[in-house]
Amino acid sequence: AGLRGQNRPDAALGLPELPLAELLRQAGYYTAAFTGGGFLARPFDFVRGFDVFYAFPQPEPSAKGCPPDRFDGPDVFRRASEWLRNNGPRPFFLFVHTYDVHDRCPFLPLGAAAEFGSWPRLSDAEQTKLQQHYRTLIARTDQRVGELLEVLPAVGAGDRTLVIVTSDHGEEFEEHALTGH
């Protein structure tokens, strides 16, 4: 739907007309999405088919440094867990998404946009810190996913729920002489 909304119908060839959430809602599932925003938000028509939809409002970039409220994970996973506690006994489709692992803010020059593409050129020591930062963010996200999964058996949905965990991509840290998104 987002590709069609961007007037890129060629990129959407072969995709179903209806998004998964809409198909499942038509089949009687209660649908909800809690996202980090960005490309998974209303401007890209990602809301289609969801009974409940939340996109984290990303803070504006600051020339003063990294905004502490830039991480969507705590809010997104808290909201998703609450929704699951209230709706887990019925048939549901829950989509949860975070951008937290993509954070590169502490390694960008002040005032630089946190854009896609290459990481800034870093010293060996900064590269080591960046990789540790990345591993820390992965571990935090993994913990949040685990906490959300613990809600399933608590609401009686553990043995009747299919869980799919996926990622759009990782980051490269000079593997194959490449860095970046």
mmCIF file of N, CA, C and O in Angstrom, residues 89-141:
data_model
loop_
_atom_site.group_PDB
_atom_site.id
_atom_site.type_symbol
_atom_site.label_atom_id
_atom_site.label_comp_id
_atom_site.label_asym_id
_atom_site.label_seq_id
_atom_site.Cartn_x
_atom_site.Cartn_y
_atom_site.Cartn_z
ATOM 1 N N PRO A 89 -7.407 -12.776 24.676
ATOM 2 C CA PRO A 89 -8.306 -13.935 24.631
ATOM 3 C C PRO A 89 -9.078 -14.092 23.314
ATOM 4 O O PRO A 89 -9.542 -15.175 23.009
ATOM 5 N N ARG A 90 -9.215 -13.047 22.537
ATOM 6 C CA ARG A 90 -9.961 -13.140 21.267
ATOM 7 C C ARG A 90 -8.986 -13.344 20.109
ATOM 8 O O ARG A 90 -7.789 -13.093 20.257
ATOM 9 N N PRO A 91 -9.454 -13.781 18.947
ATOM 10 C CA PRO A 91 -8.551 -13.906 17.789
ATOM 11 C C PRO A 91 -7.983 -12.525 17.427
ATOM 12 O O PRO A 91 -8.726 -11.563 17.288
ATOM 13 N N PHE A 92 -6.662 -12.446 17.283
ATOM 14 C CA PHE A 92 -6.049 -11.138 17.034
ATOM 15 C C PHE A 92 -4.870 -11.250 16.084
ATOM 16 O O PHE A 92 -4.273 -12.315 15.915
ATOM 17 N N PHE A 93 -4.549 -10.115 15.483
ATOM 18 C CA PHE A 93 -3.320 -9.927 14.729
ATOM 19 C C PHE A 93 -2.664 -8.684 15.309
ATOM 20 O O PHE A 93 -3.243 -7.604 15.303
ATOM 21 N N LEU A 94 -1.460 -8.848 15.842
ATOM 22 C CA LEU A 94 -0.744 -7.751 16.473
ATOM 23 C C LEU A 94 0.575 -7.553 15.743
ATOM 24 O O LEU A 94 1.362 -8.485 15.599
ATOM 25 N N PHE A 95 0.798 -6.324 15.270
ATOM 26 C CA PHE A 95 2.035 -5.959 14.593
ATOM 27 C C PHE A 95 2.784 -4.986 15.491
ATOM 28 O O PHE A 95 2.230 -3.963 15.900
ATOM 29 N N VAL A 96 4.035 -5.306 15.812
ATOM 30 C CA VAL A 96 4.853 -4.457 16.682
ATOM 31 C C VAL A 96 6.168 -4.182 15.958
ATOM 32 O O VAL A 96 6.799 -5.099 15.428
ATOM 33 N N HIS A 97 6.581 -2.914 15.960
ATOM 34 C CA HIS A 97 7.764 -2.501 15.213
ATOM 35 C C HIS A 97 8.534 -1.436 15.978
ATOM 36 O O HIS A 97 7.930 -0.560 16.597
ATOM 37 N N THR A 98 9.855 -1.494 15.913
ATOM 38 C CA THR A 98 10.689 -0.465 16.533
ATOM 39 C C THR A 98 11.843 -0.095 15.609
ATOM 40 O O THR A 98 12.351 -0.937 14.869
ATOM 41 N N TYR A 99 12.242 1.169 15.693
ATOM 42 C CA TYR A 99 13.430 1.646 14.983
ATOM 43 C C TYR A 99 14.638 1.746 15.916
ATOM 44 O O TYR A 99 15.708 2.187 15.494
ATOM 45 N N ASP A 100 14.490 1.383 17.162
ATOM 46 C CA ASP A 100 15.531 1.639 18.149
ATOM 47 C C ASP A 100 16.912 1.124 17.747
ATOM 48 O O ASP A 100 17.926 1.772 18.001
ATOM 49 N N VAL A 101 16.972 -0.023 17.114
ATOM 50 C CA VAL A 101 18.267 -0.616 16.787
ATOM 51 C C VAL A 101 19.009 0.209 15.723
ATOM 52 O O VAL A 101 20.221 0.117 15.604
ATOM 53 N N HIS A 102 18.309 1.046 14.995
ATOM 54 C CA HIS A 102 18.946 1.866 13.963
ATOM 55 C C HIS A 102 19.558 3.153 14.508
ATOM 56 O O HIS A 102 20.043 3.980 13.741
ATOM 57 N N ASP A 103 19.559 3.352 15.807
ATOM 58 C CA ASP A 103 20.056 4.598 16.382
ATOM 59 C C ASP A 103 21.548 4.781 16.126
ATOM 60 O O ASP A 103 22.357 3.927 16.466
ATOM 61 N N ARG A 104 21.886 5.894 15.526
ATOM 62 C CA ARG A 104 23.287 6.251 15.332
ATOM 63 C C ARG A 104 23.567 7.648 15.858
ATOM 64 O O ARG A 104 24.635 8.202 15.654
ATOM 65 N N CYS A 105 22.608 8.208 16.551
ATOM 66 C CA CYS A 105 22.694 9.586 17.010
ATOM 67 C C CYS A 105 23.989 9.918 17.766
ATOM 68 O O CYS A 105 24.613 10.933 17.478
ATOM 69 N N PRO A 106 24.431 9.104 18.730
ATOM 70 C CA PRO A 106 25.641 9.486 19.474
ATOM 71 C C PRO A 106 26.908 9.566 18.618
ATOM 72 O O PRO A 106 27.913 10.094 19.056
ATOM 73 N N PHE A 107 26.847 9.065 17.387
ATOM 74 C CA PHE A 107 28.029 9.005 16.546
ATOM 75 C C PHE A 107 27.981 9.991 15.381
ATOM 76 O O PHE A 107 28.887 10.033 14.561
ATOM 77 N N LEU A 108 26.904 10.778 15.311
ATOM 78 C CA LEU A 108 26.784 11.778 14.259
ATOM 79 C C LEU A 108 27.326 13.118 14.745
ATOM 80 O O LEU A 108 27.195 13.443 15.925
ATOM 81 N N PRO A 109 27.899 13.905 13.847
ATOM 82 C CA PRO A 109 28.303 15.252 14.247
ATOM 83 C C PRO A 109 27.082 16.054 14.690
ATOM 84 O O PRO A 109 25.970 15.836 14.197
ATOM 85 N N LEU A 110 27.256 16.968 15.634
ATOM 86 C CA LEU A 110 26.140 17.790 16.118
ATOM 87 C C LEU A 110 25.449 18.472 14.944
ATOM 88 O O LEU A 110 26.102 19.020 14.068
ATOM 89 N N GLY A 111 24.126 18.401 14.954
ATOM 90 C CA GLY A 111 23.324 19.035 13.913
ATOM 91 C C GLY A 111 23.146 18.206 12.663
ATOM 92 O O GLY A 111 22.383 18.571 11.783
ATOM 93 N N ALA A 112 23.829 17.076 12.538
ATOM 94 C CA ALA A 112 23.697 16.228 11.351
ATOM 95 C C ALA A 112 22.384 15.467 11.406
ATOM 96 O O ALA A 112 21.931 15.068 12.470
ATOM 97 N N ALA A 113 21.780 15.273 10.258
ATOM 98 C CA ALA A 113 20.540 14.501 10.181
ATOM 99 C C ALA A 113 20.871 13.016 10.316
ATOM 100 O O ALA A 113 21.877 12.546 9.799
ATOM 101 N N ALA A 114 20.013 12.283 11.003
ATOM 102 C CA ALA A 114 20.195 10.836 11.170
ATOM 103 C C ALA A 114 19.639 10.128 9.940
ATOM 104 O O ALA A 114 18.730 9.330 10.005
ATOM 105 N N GLU A 115 20.211 10.430 8.787
ATOM 106 C CA GLU A 115 19.687 9.932 7.527
ATOM 107 C C GLU A 115 20.141 8.511 7.252
ATOM 108 O O GLU A 115 21.065 8.000 7.876
ATOM 109 N N PHE A 116 19.487 7.904 6.257
ATOM 110 C CA PHE A 116 19.901 6.583 5.799
ATOM 111 C C PHE A 116 21.230 6.713 5.087
ATOM 112 O O PHE A 116 21.644 7.784 4.690
ATOM 113 N N GLY A 117 21.871 5.621 4.861
ATOM 114 C CA GLY A 117 23.121 5.645 4.128
ATOM 115 C C GLY A 117 24.285 5.268 5.017
ATOM 116 O O GLY A 117 24.145 4.517 5.963
ATOM 117 N N SER A 118 25.420 5.814 4.707
ATOM 118 C CA SER A 118 26.646 5.430 5.388
ATOM 119 C C SER A 118 26.739 6.010 6.783
ATOM 120 O O SER A 118 26.239 7.091 7.057
ATOM 121 N N TRP A 119 27.419 5.260 7.634
ATOM 122 C CA TRP A 119 27.781 5.773 8.940
ATOM 123 C C TRP A 119 28.862 6.815 8.729
ATOM 124 O O TRP A 119 29.602 6.757 7.742
ATOM 125 N N PRO A 120 29.010 7.747 9.643
ATOM 126 C CA PRO A 120 30.114 8.689 9.511
ATOM 127 C C PRO A 120 31.460 7.960 9.668
ATOM 128 O O PRO A 120 31.518 6.888 10.251
ATOM 129 N N ARG A 121 32.521 8.546 9.131
ATOM 130 C CA ARG A 121 33.855 7.957 9.258
ATOM 131 C C ARG A 121 34.257 8.032 10.728
ATOM 132 O O ARG A 121 34.217 9.081 11.339
ATOM 133 N N LEU A 122 34.614 6.893 11.307
ATOM 134 C CA LEU A 122 34.930 6.827 12.726
ATOM 135 C C LEU A 122 36.334 6.289 12.938
ATOM 136 O O LEU A 122 36.815 5.481 12.135
ATOM 137 N N SER A 123 36.929 6.694 14.046
ATOM 138 C CA SER A 123 38.217 6.117 14.434
ATOM 139 C C SER A 123 37.979 4.671 14.881
ATOM 140 O O SER A 123 36.836 4.258 15.103
ATOM 141 N N ASP A 124 39.043 3.929 15.049
ATOM 142 C CA ASP A 124 38.909 2.549 15.511
ATOM 143 C C ASP A 124 38.210 2.496 16.872
ATOM 144 O O ASP A 124 37.347 1.637 17.098
ATOM 145 N N ALA A 125 38.571 3.404 17.769
ATOM 146 C CA ALA A 125 37.948 3.424 19.103
ATOM 147 C C ALA A 125 36.466 3.760 18.996
ATOM 148 O O ALA A 125 35.626 3.137 19.665
ATOM 149 N N GLU A 126 36.114 4.737 18.144
ATOM 150 C CA GLU A 126 34.697 5.089 17.961
ATOM 151 C C GLU A 126 33.939 3.945 17.302
ATOM 152 O O GLU A 126 32.790 3.679 17.648
ATOM 153 N N GLN A 127 34.588 3.248 16.370
ATOM 154 C CA GLN A 127 33.961 2.102 15.703
ATOM 155 C C GLN A 127 33.645 1.012 16.727
ATOM 156 O O GLN A 127 32.566 0.413 16.694
ATOM 157 N N THR A 128 34.548 0.776 17.655
ATOM 158 C CA THR A 128 34.325 -0.208 18.714
ATOM 159 C C THR A 128 33.141 0.224 19.580
ATOM 160 O O THR A 128 32.276 -0.592 19.910
ATOM 161 N N LYS A 129 33.071 1.507 19.942
ATOM 162 C CA LYS A 129 31.950 2.022 20.742
ATOM 163 C C LYS A 129 30.636 1.898 19.976
ATOM 164 O O LYS A 129 29.607 1.548 20.554
ATOM 165 N N LEU A 130 30.667 2.199 18.682
ATOM 166 C CA LEU A 130 29.456 2.090 17.856
ATOM 167 C C LEU A 130 28.955 0.658 17.827
ATOM 168 O O LEU A 130 27.762 0.398 17.998
ATOM 169 N N GLN A 131 29.850 -0.296 17.638
ATOM 170 C CA GLN A 131 29.430 -1.694 17.600
ATOM 171 C C GLN A 131 28.866 -2.145 18.943
ATOM 172 O O GLN A 131 27.888 -2.896 18.979
ATOM 173 N N GLN A 132 29.447 -1.668 20.037
ATOM 174 C CA GLN A 132 28.910 -1.992 21.363
ATOM 175 C C GLN A 132 27.529 -1.365 21.540
ATOM 176 O O GLN A 132 26.616 -1.986 22.080
ATOM 177 N N HIS A 133 27.372 -0.127 21.084
ATOM 178 C CA HIS A 133 26.072 0.558 21.135
ATOM 179 C C HIS A 133 25.022 -0.261 20.373
ATOM 180 O O HIS A 133 23.923 -0.498 20.869
ATOM 181 N N TYR A 134 25.377 -0.711 19.190
ATOM 182 C CA TYR A 134 24.485 -1.518 18.354
ATOM 183 C C TYR A 134 24.096 -2.812 19.071
ATOM 184 O O TYR A 134 22.917 -3.171 19.125
ATOM 185 N N ARG A 135 25.083 -3.510 19.647
ATOM 186 C CA ARG A 135 24.787 -4.754 20.379
ATOM 187 C C ARG A 135 23.883 -4.490 21.585
ATOM 188 O O ARG A 135 22.984 -5.287 21.891
ATOM 189 N N THR A 136 24.101 -3.373 22.254
ATOM 190 C CA THR A 136 23.260 -3.011 23.403
ATOM 191 C C THR A 136 21.821 -2.780 22.953
ATOM 192 O O THR A 136 20.871 -3.229 23.606
ATOM 193 N N LEU A 137 21.643 -2.078 21.835
ATOM 194 C CA LEU A 137 20.293 -1.816 21.325
ATOM 195 C C LEU A 137 19.606 -3.109 20.900
ATOM 196 O O LEU A 137 18.400 -3.281 21.132
ATOM 197 N N ILE A 138 20.349 -4.026 20.297
ATOM 198 C CA ILE A 138 19.774 -5.324 19.922
ATOM 199 C C ILE A 138 19.339 -6.076 21.177
ATOM 200 O O ILE A 138 18.243 -6.640 21.228
ATOM 201 N N ALA A 139 20.183 -6.086 22.208
ATOM 202 C CA ALA A 139 19.846 -6.789 23.451
ATOM 203 C C ALA A 139 18.606 -6.188 24.107
ATOM 204 O O ALA A 139 17.736 -6.923 24.593
ATOM 205 N N ARG A 140 18.501 -4.859 24.112
ATOM 206 C CA ARG A 140 17.304 -4.205 24.685
ATOM 207 C C ARG A 140 16.045 -4.595 23.922
ATOM 208 O O ARG A 140 15.006 -4.871 24.514
ATOM 209 N N THR A 141 16.151 -4.588 22.607
ATOM 210 C CA THR A 141 14.985 -4.944 21.788
ATOM 211 C C THR A 141 14.629 -6.404 21.990
ATOM 212 O O THR A 141 13.452 -6.758 22.119
#
